[in-house]
CSV table of N, CA, C and O in Angstrom, one decimal:
chain,number,residue,atom,x,y,z
A,1,UNK,N,-39.8,2.3,-2.6
A,1,UNK,CA,-40.3,1.1,-3.3
A,1,UNK,C,-41.5,0.7,-2.9
A,1,UNK,O,-42.0,0.5,-1.7
A,2,UNK,N,-42.3,0.1,-3.9
A,2,UNK,CA,-43.8,-0.3,-3.6
A,2,UNK,C,-43.8,-1.7,-3.7
A,2,UNK,O,-43.3,-2.3,-5.0
A,3,UNK,N,-44.5,-2.6,-2.7
A,3,UNK,CA,-44.4,-4.0,-2.7
A,3,UNK,C,-46.0,-4.3,-3.3
A,3,UNK,O,-47.0,-3.6,-2.7
A,4,UNK,N,-46.0,-5.1,-4.3
A,4,UNK,CA,-47.1,-5.6,-4.7
A,4,UNK,C,-47.7,-6.9,-4.0
A,4,UNK,O,-46.9,-7.7,-3.8
A,5,UNK,N,-48.7,-6.7,-3.3
A,5,UNK,CA,-49.1,-7.6,-2.2
A,5,UNK,C,-50.3,-8.5,-2.7
A,5,UNK,O,-50.9,-9.2,-2.0
A,6,UNK,N,-50.2,-8.8,-3.9
A,6,UNK,CA,-51.3,-9.6,-4.8
A,6,UNK,C,-51.1,-11.1,-4.1
A,6,UNK,O,-52.1,-11.7,-4.1
A,7,UNK,N,-49.8,-11.6,-4.3
A,7,UNK,CA,-49.8,-12.8,-3.6
A,7,UNK,C,-50.2,-13.1,-2.4
A,7,UNK,O,-50.4,-14.3,-2.0
A,8,UNK,N,-50.1,-12.2,-1.4
A,8,UNK,CA,-50.7,-12.3,0.1
A,8,UNK,C,-52.3,-12.9,-0.1
A,8,UNK,O,-52.7,-13.7,0.6
A,9,UNK,N,-52.8,-12.1,-0.9
A,9,UNK,CA,-54.2,-12.2,-1.1
A,9,UNK,C,-54.6,-13.7,-1.7
A,9,UNK,O,-55.6,-14.2,-1.5
A,10,UNK,N,-53.8,-14.3,-2.4
A,10,UNK,CA,-54.2,-15.3,-3.5
A,10,UNK,C,-53.7,-16.6,-2.8
A,10,UNK,O,-54.2,-17.6,-3.1
A,11,UNK,N,-52.8,-16.6,-1.5
A,11,UNK,CA,-52.3,-17.6,-1.0
A,11,UNK,C,-53.4,-18.1,-0.2
A,11,UNK,O,-54.0,-17.6,0.9
A,12,UNK,N,-53.8,-19.6,-0.4
A,12,UNK,CA,-54.9,-20.4,0.3
A,12,UNK,C,-54.6,-20.6,1.8
A,12,UNK,O,-55.6,-20.9,2.6
A,13,UNK,N,-53.2,-20.5,2.4
A,13,UNK,CA,-52.7,-21.1,3.4
A,13,UNK,C,-52.2,-20.0,4.3
A,13,UNK,O,-51.5,-20.2,5.2
A,14,UNK,N,-52.0,-18.8,3.6
A,14,UNK,CA,-51.8,-17.7,4.2
A,14,UNK,C,-50.1,-17.7,4.8
A,14,UNK,O,-49.7,-17.6,5.8
A,15,UNK,N,-49.3,-18.4,3.8
A,15,UNK,CA,-47.8,-18.5,4.2
A,15,UNK,C,-47.2,-17.4,3.8
A,15,UNK,O,-45.8,-17.4,3.8
A,16,UNK,N,-47.6,-16.2,3.0
A,16,UNK,CA,-46.8,-15.3,2.5
A,16,UNK,C,-46.7,-14.2,3.8
A,16,UNK,O,-47.7,-13.7,4.0
A,17,UNK,N,-45.6,-13.7,4.0
A,17,UNK,CA,-45.4,-13.1,5.2
A,17,UNK,C,-44.8,-11.7,4.6
A,17,UNK,O,-43.8,-11.6,3.8
A,18,UNK,N,-45.0,-10.4,5.1
A,18,UNK,CA,-44.3,-9.1,4.8
A,18,UNK,C,-43.3,-8.9,5.7
A,18,UNK,O,-43.4,-8.8,6.9
A,19,UNK,N,-42.0,-8.7,5.3
A,19,UNK,CA,-40.8,-8.2,5.8
A,19,UNK,C,-40.8,-7.0,5.7
A,19,UNK,O,-41.3,-6.6,4.9
A,20,UNK,N,-39.6,-6.4,6.3
A,20,UNK,CA,-39.3,-4.9,6.2
A,20,UNK,C,-39.3,-4.4,4.7
A,20,UNK,O,-39.8,-3.5,4.2
A,21,UNK,N,-38.5,-5.3,4.0
A,21,UNK,CA,-37.8,-4.9,2.6
A,21,UNK,C,-38.3,-5.8,1.5
A,21,UNK,O,-38.2,-5.5,0.3
A,22,UNK,N,-39.2,-7.1,1.7
A,22,UNK,CA,-39.6,-8.0,1.0
A,22,UNK,C,-40.9,-8.9,1.5
A,22,UNK,O,-41.2,-8.5,2.6
A,23,UNK,N,-41.5,-9.6,0.4
A,23,UNK,CA,-42.5,-10.5,1.0
A,23,UNK,C,-41.7,-12.2,0.9
A,23,UNK,O,-40.9,-12.2,0.1
A,24,UNK,N,-42.1,-12.8,1.9
A,24,UNK,CA,-41.3,-13.9,1.9
A,24,UNK,C,-42.4,-15.1,2.1
A,24,UNK,O,-43.4,-14.9,2.8
A,25,UNK,N,-42.1,-16.3,1.5
A,25,UNK,CA,-43.2,-17.4,1.7
A,25,UNK,C,-42.3,-18.3,2.8
A,25,UNK,O,-41.2,-18.5,2.7
A,26,UNK,N,-43.2,-18.7,3.8
A,26,UNK,CA,-42.8,-19.6,4.9
A,26,UNK,C,-42.8,-21.0,4.2
A,26,UNK,O,-43.7,-21.5,3.9
A,27,UNK,N,-41.4,-21.6,4.1
A,27,UNK,CA,-41.3,-23.0,3.3
A,27,UNK,C,-42.0,-24.0,4.1
A,27,UNK,O,-42.6,-25.2,3.5
A,28,UNK,N,-42.3,-24.1,5.5
A,28,UNK,CA,-42.8,-25.0,6.1
A,28,UNK,C,-44.3,-24.9,6.1
A,28,UNK,O,-45.0,-26.1,6.4
A,29,UNK,N,-45.0,-23.9,5.8
A,29,UNK,CA,-46.2,-23.6,5.6
A,29,UNK,C,-46.7,-23.6,4.2
A,29,UNK,O,-48.0,-24.1,4.0
A,30,UNK,N,-46.0,-23.6,3.2
A,30,UNK,CA,-46.4,-23.7,2.0
A,30,UNK,C,-46.7,-25.0,1.4
A,30,UNK,O,-46.3,-26.0,1.9
A,31,UNK,N,-48.0,-24.9,0.7
A,31,UNK,CA,-48.5,-26.4,0.2
A,31,UNK,C,-48.1,-26.5,-1.4
A,31,UNK,O,-48.5,-27.4,-2.1
A,32,UNK,N,-47.4,-25.5,-1.8
A,32,UNK,CA,-46.9,-25.6,-3.1
A,32,UNK,C,-47.9,-25.7,-4.3
A,32,UNK,O,-47.8,-26.5,-5.1
A,33,UNK,N,-49.1,-24.9,-3.9
A,33,UNK,CA,-50.2,-25.0,-4.9
A,33,UNK,C,-50.0,-24.2,-6.1
A,33,UNK,O,-50.8,-24.3,-7.2
A,34,UNK,N,-49.2,-23.0,-6.1
A,34,UNK,CA,-48.7,-22.1,-7.4
A,34,UNK,C,-49.8,-21.0,-7.6
A,34,UNK,O,-49.6,-20.3,-8.4
A,35,UNK,N,-50.7,-20.7,-6.6
A,35,UNK,CA,-51.7,-19.9,-6.8
A,35,UNK,C,-50.8,-18.2,-6.8
A,35,UNK,O,-51.6,-17.4,-7.5
A,36,UNK,N,-49.8,-18.2,-6.0
A,36,UNK,CA,-49.2,-16.9,-5.9
A,36,UNK,C,-48.3,-16.4,-7.1
A,36,UNK,O,-48.5,-15.3,-7.6
A,37,UNK,N,-47.9,-17.5,-8.0
A,37,UNK,CA,-47.1,-17.4,-9.1
A,37,UNK,C,-47.6,-16.3,-10.2
A,37,UNK,O,-47.1,-15.4,-10.7
A,38,UNK,N,-48.7,-16.7,-10.6
A,38,UNK,CA,-49.3,-15.8,-11.7
A,38,UNK,C,-49.6,-14.4,-11.5
A,38,UNK,O,-49.5,-13.5,-12.5
A,39,UNK,N,-49.8,-14.1,-10.2
A,39,UNK,CA,-49.9,-12.8,-9.7
A,39,UNK,C,-48.8,-11.8,-9.1
A,39,UNK,O,-48.9,-10.7,-9.3
A,40,UNK,N,-47.6,-12.5,-9.3
A,40,UNK,CA,-46.4,-11.9,-9.0
A,40,UNK,C,-46.1,-11.0,-10.3
A,40,UNK,O,-45.8,-11.5,-11.4
A,41,UNK,N,-45.9,-9.8,-10.2
A,41,UNK,CA,-45.8,-8.8,-11.4
A,41,UNK,C,-44.4,-8.9,-11.9
A,41,UNK,O,-43.7,-8.4,-12.9
A,42,UNK,N,-43.4,-9.4,-10.8
A,42,UNK,CA,-41.8,-9.3,-11.2
A,42,UNK,C,-41.4,-10.9,-11.4
A,42,UNK,O,-40.1,-11.0,-11.6
A,43,UNK,N,-42.3,-11.8,-11.2
A,43,UNK,CA,-41.9,-13.3,-11.6
A,43,UNK,C,-40.8,-13.7,-10.3
A,43,UNK,O,-39.9,-14.4,-10.9
A,44,UNK,N,-41.1,-13.2,-9.3
A,44,UNK,CA,-39.8,-13.6,-8.4
A,44,UNK,C,-40.2,-14.9,-7.6
A,44,UNK,O,-39.4,-15.5,-7.1
A,45,UNK,N,-41.3,-15.5,-7.7
A,45,UNK,CA,-41.7,-16.7,-7.3
A,45,UNK,C,-41.5,-17.7,-8.3
A,45,UNK,O,-41.9,-17.8,-9.2
A,46,UNK,N,-40.5,-18.7,-7.6
A,46,UNK,CA,-40.3,-20.0,-8.4
A,46,UNK,C,-40.6,-21.2,-7.7
A,46,UNK,O,-40.4,-21.4,-6.3
A,47,UNK,N,-40.8,-22.3,-8.1
A,47,UNK,CA,-41.3,-23.5,-7.1
A,47,UNK,C,-40.0,-24.5,-7.3
A,47,UNK,O,-39.7,-25.1,-6.2
A,48,UNK,N,-39.1,-24.2,-8.0
A,48,UNK,CA,-37.9,-25.0,-7.9
A,48,UNK,C,-36.6,-24.3,-7.5
A,48,UNK,O,-36.1,-23.3,-8.0
A,49,UNK,N,-36.3,-24.4,-6.4
A,49,UNK,CA,-35.0,-23.6,-5.7
A,49,UNK,C,-33.9,-24.6,-5.8
A,49,UNK,O,-33.9,-25.9,-5.4
């Protein structure tokens, strides 16, 4: 499985971390700017959880 890491590069506050099987957004560090959403190729990122 290949992980697309474009969201890591787009995050202005560096709150996207690489885990062993996925990428995770640290909720306490995220400023909810939405910069990562358009570059996510699988649309896995959503603002309303």
